């Protein structure tokens, strides 16, 4: 099995993130530091990450978390800021977030140790819709909404057509629901920036059929069997 899949199966991170970790020199196979991505590992090989032996997880777990502002979604933060893992207090499995939310963004994050699901949801070709509510400075016009939904240039990349729905607008602030399948870095903020608007607050409420619901900020709970079956159905 490819080393990045093996590490993802160990609940380290998504396959793509695991490739970065390999290139950063954090992975050893049979005691030897590896820096190539193409390596295959056998069940008898001893793989370690950050000098700890890791094994594929047999108990896959799935949670939804309401990320508050002021937390990073990386597992370690070089600036020493709080990470979303600090919120998963009574979870004994090594889980990590699927995808990212900015430090100042709040809302739904799925936390898991299932590398396959992570791979599906974060794959660039994923068609899973993510819903965000953006609060922006000042008013916004119907024309702006149309421009957003037809695709905008966010620094050399034109976003795919998406759904943008005006919730309310007045001279001080406006609220817009944005439904996208892509997940470029800071995508929603950049989309508004492209039309000259500044996002002052951003919240993700939904990923596919998984909803934040009434979960309070900072709280997490296990996904239901139905929600897990939905995630697994995306693999087919
Ligand atoms: N888009 C953003 O700009 N920020 C996020 O946190 C998520 C999507």
Coordinates of C-alpha atoms and ligand atoms in Angstrom, one line a residue:
X1 CA 0.0 0.0 0.0
X2 CA 1.2 3.5 -0.8
X3 CA 2.8 5.3 2.2
X4 CA 0.4 8.2 2.1
X5 CA -2.7 5.9 2.2
X6 CA -1.1 3.9 5.0
X7 CA -0.5 7.1 7.0
X8 CA -4.1 8.3 6.3
X9 CA -5.4 4.9 7.5
X10 CA -3.4 5.4 10.7
X11 CA -5.5 8.5 11.3
X12 CA -2.6 11.0 10.8
X13 CA -4.3 13.3 8.2
X14 CA -5.7 13.2 4.7
X15 CA -3.6 11.5 2.0
X16 CA -2.6 14.8 0.5
X17 CA -1.6 16.3 3.9
X18 CA 0.3 13.1 4.6
X19 CA 2.4 13.7 1.5
X20 CA 3.4 17.1 2.9
X21 CA 4.3 15.4 6.2
X22 CA 6.5 12.9 4.3
X23 CA 8.3 15.8 2.5
X24 CA 8.8 17.6 5.8
X25 CA 10.8 14.5 6.9
X26 CA 8.4 13.4 9.7
X27 CA 8.0 9.8 8.5
X28 CA 10.3 6.8 8.9
X29 CA 9.9 3.3 7.5
X30 CA 11.8 0.6 9.4
X31 CA 13.7 3.3 11.2
X32 CA 14.8 5.0 7.9
X33 CA 13.7 8.6 7.2
X34 CA 11.9 8.7 3.9
X35 CA 11.3 11.7 1.7
X36 CA 9.8 10.2 -1.5
X37 CA 6.1 9.9 -2.0
X38 CA 6.0 6.8 -4.2
X39 CA 7.0 4.3 -1.5
X40 CA 4.9 1.2 -0.9
X41 CA 4.7 -0.3 2.6
X42 CA 4.0 -4.0 3.5
X43 CA 2.0 -5.0 6.6
X44 CA 5.2 -6.1 8.2
X45 CA 6.9 -2.7 7.8
X46 CA 7.2 -0.5 10.9
X47 CA 6.1 3.0 10.1
X48 CA 6.6 5.9 12.4
X49 CA 5.4 9.5 12.4
X50 CA 7.3 12.1 14.4
X51 CA 9.2 9.2 16.0
X52 CA 6.1 7.3 17.2
X53 CA 5.1 4.0 15.6
X54 CA 1.7 4.2 13.9
X55 CA -0.7 1.5 12.9
X56 CA -3.9 1.6 10.8
X57 CA -6.9 2.4 13.0
X58 CA -9.5 -0.3 13.4
X59 CA -12.0 2.0 15.2
X60 CA -13.0 4.8 12.8
X61 CA -14.8 7.6 14.5
X62 CA -16.8 10.6 13.1
X63 CA -17.7 13.8 14.9
X64 CA -19.2 17.2 14.1
X65 CA -17.7 20.2 15.8
X66 CA -18.9 23.8 16.0
X67 CA -15.5 25.6 15.6
X68 CA -15.5 29.0 17.3
X69 CA -13.4 31.9 16.1
X70 CA -9.9 31.9 17.6
X71 CA -9.0 28.3 16.8
X72 CA -6.8 27.0 14.0
X73 CA -7.7 23.9 12.1
X74 CA -4.1 22.6 11.8
X75 CA -3.1 19.9 14.2
X76 CA -0.1 21.9 15.4
X77 CA 0.3 25.7 15.2
X78 CA 3.7 27.2 15.0
X79 CA 2.4 30.4 16.7
X80 CA 1.1 28.4 19.6
X81 CA -2.5 29.3 19.0
X82 CA -5.4 27.0 20.2
X83 CA -6.2 24.3 17.8
X84 CA -9.6 22.6 17.2
X85 CA -8.1 19.5 18.8
X86 CA -8.1 21.3 22.1
X87 CA -11.9 21.2 21.9
X88 CA -12.2 17.4 21.5
X89 CA -11.6 16.8 25.2
X90 CA -13.0 13.4 25.8
X91 CA -12.1 11.8 22.4
X92 CA -9.4 9.2 22.8
X93 CA -8.9 8.4 19.2
X94 CA -6.5 10.6 17.2
X95 CA -8.9 12.6 15.1
X96 CA -8.2 15.5 12.7
X97 CA -10.4 18.0 10.8
X98 CA -11.6 17.4 7.3
X99 CA -10.6 20.5 5.4
X100 CA -10.0 23.9 6.9
X101 CA -11.7 26.9 8.3
X102 CA -9.9 30.2 8.9
X103 CA -8.8 31.2 12.4
X104 CA -11.6 33.8 12.5
X105 CA -14.3 31.6 10.7
X106 CA -16.7 29.6 12.8
X107 CA -19.0 26.7 12.1
X108 CA -19.2 23.1 11.0
X109 CA -16.1 20.9 10.9
X110 CA -16.1 17.1 10.6
X111 CA -13.5 15.5 12.7
X112 CA -12.4 11.9 12.0
X113 CA -9.6 9.4 11.8
X114 CA -11.0 8.0 8.5
X115 CA -8.5 8.8 5.8
X116 CA -10.8 7.6 3.0
X117 CA -13.7 9.9 3.8
X118 CA -11.2 12.8 4.2
X119 CA -9.9 12.0 0.8
X120 CA -13.3 12.0 -0.8
X121 CA -14.5 15.2 0.8
X122 CA -11.3 17.2 0.2
X123 CA -10.7 15.9 -3.3
X124 CA -10.6 18.8 -5.9
X125 CA -13.2 16.9 -7.9
X126 CA -15.6 16.5 -5.0
X127 CA -19.1 17.8 -5.7
X128 CA -20.2 18.0 -2.1
X129 CA -21.8 21.3 -1.4
X130 CA -20.7 23.4 1.5
X131 CA -22.9 26.2 2.8
X132 CA -21.5 29.4 4.2
X133 CA -23.2 32.5 5.6
X134 CA -21.1 35.6 5.0
X135 CA -21.7 38.9 6.7
X136 CA -20.2 41.7 4.8
X137 CA -19.6 45.4 5.3
X138 CA -22.2 47.7 3.7
X139 CA -24.8 47.0 1.1
X140 CA -24.7 44.5 -1.8
X141 CA -26.6 44.6 -5.0
X142 CA -28.5 42.0 -7.0
X143 CA -25.9 42.5 -9.7
X144 CA -23.1 41.6 -7.2
X145 CA -24.9 38.4 -6.3
X146 CA -25.2 37.5 -9.9
X147 CA -21.5 38.1 -10.5
X148 CA -20.6 36.0 -7.4
X149 CA -22.7 33.1 -8.6
X150 CA -21.4 33.1 -12.1
X151 CA -17.7 32.9 -11.0
X152 CA -15.1 35.5 -10.1
X153 CA -11.3 35.8 -10.4
X154 CA -9.7 35.1 -7.0
X155 CA -6.1 35.8 -8.0
X156 CA -5.6 33.9 -11.3
X157 CA -8.3 31.3 -10.6
X158 CA -11.9 31.7 -11.8
X159 CA -14.3 30.1 -9.3
X160 CA -16.9 27.6 -10.6
X161 CA -20.5 28.8 -10.9
X162 CA -22.1 28.5 -7.5
X163 CA -25.3 29.5 -5.6
X164 CA -25.4 32.9 -3.9
X165 CA -28.5 33.9 -2.1
X166 CA -29.1 37.4 -0.6
X167 CA -30.5 37.0 2.9
X168 CA -30.5 40.7 3.9
X169 CA -28.9 44.0 3.0
X170 CA -28.8 47.5 4.3
X171 CA -26.3 50.4 4.4
X172 CA -24.4 49.0 7.3
X173 CA -24.1 45.3 6.6
X174 CA -25.4 42.4 4.4
X175 CA -25.8 38.7 4.7
X176 CA -25.3 36.3 1.8
X177 CA -25.6 32.5 1.7
X178 CA -22.9 31.0 -0.5
X179 CA -23.1 27.4 -1.6
X180 CA -19.9 26.1 -3.2
X181 CA -18.4 22.7 -4.0
X182 CA -14.8 23.9 -4.2
X183 CA -12.5 24.6 -1.3
X184 CA -9.7 26.9 -2.3
X185 CA -7.8 28.7 0.4
X186 CA -9.9 31.6 1.8
X187 CA -12.3 31.1 -1.1
X188 CA -15.4 32.8 0.2
X189 CA -13.5 35.8 1.5
X190 CA -11.6 36.1 -1.8
X191 CA -14.8 35.8 -3.8
X192 CA -16.2 38.8 -2.0
X193 CA -12.9 40.6 -2.2
X194 CA -13.1 40.1 -6.0
X195 CA -16.3 42.2 -6.1
X196 CA -14.9 44.8 -3.7
X197 CA -16.6 43.6 -0.5
X198 CA -15.1 42.8 2.9
X199 CA -16.3 39.7 4.8
X200 CA -16.6 40.7 8.5
X201 CA -18.0 37.3 9.7
X202 CA -18.1 33.9 8.1
X203 CA -19.8 30.8 9.3
X204 CA -20.1 27.3 7.7
X205 CA -23.4 25.7 8.4
X206 CA -23.5 22.6 6.2
X207 CA -21.3 20.0 4.4
X208 CA -23.3 17.9 2.0
X209 CA -26.1 16.4 4.1
X210 CA -24.3 17.1 7.4
X211 CA -25.7 20.1 9.2
X212 CA -24.4 22.1 12.1
X213 CA -27.9 22.1 13.6
X214 CA -28.2 23.4 17.2
X215 CA -24.6 22.5 18.2
X216 CA -23.3 25.3 20.5
X217 CA -19.9 27.0 19.8
X218 CA -17.1 24.8 20.9
X219 CA -19.3 21.7 21.3
X220 CA -18.9 18.4 19.4
X221 CA -21.0 15.3 19.0
X222 CA -20.8 11.9 17.2
X223 CA -22.3 11.8 13.8
X224 CA -25.4 9.6 13.6
X225 CA -25.4 6.3 11.8
X226 CA -27.4 7.9 9.0
X227 CA -24.8 10.7 8.7
X228 CA -21.9 8.2 8.6
X229 CA -23.7 6.1 6.0
X230 CA -24.2 9.3 3.9
X231 CA -20.4 10.0 4.1
X232 CA -19.6 6.4 3.2
X233 CA -22.0 6.5 0.2
X234 CA -19.8 9.3 -1.3
X235 CA -17.1 6.8 -1.8
X236 CA -19.1 4.9 -4.4
Ligands
LIG1 N1 -13.7 30.4 2.8 C1 -13.0 31.4 3.5 O1 -12.7 32.4 3.0 N2 -12.7 31.0 4.8 C2 -13.0 29.9 5.4 O2 -12.7 29.7 6.5 C3 -13.8 29.0 4.6 C4 -14.1 29.3 3.3

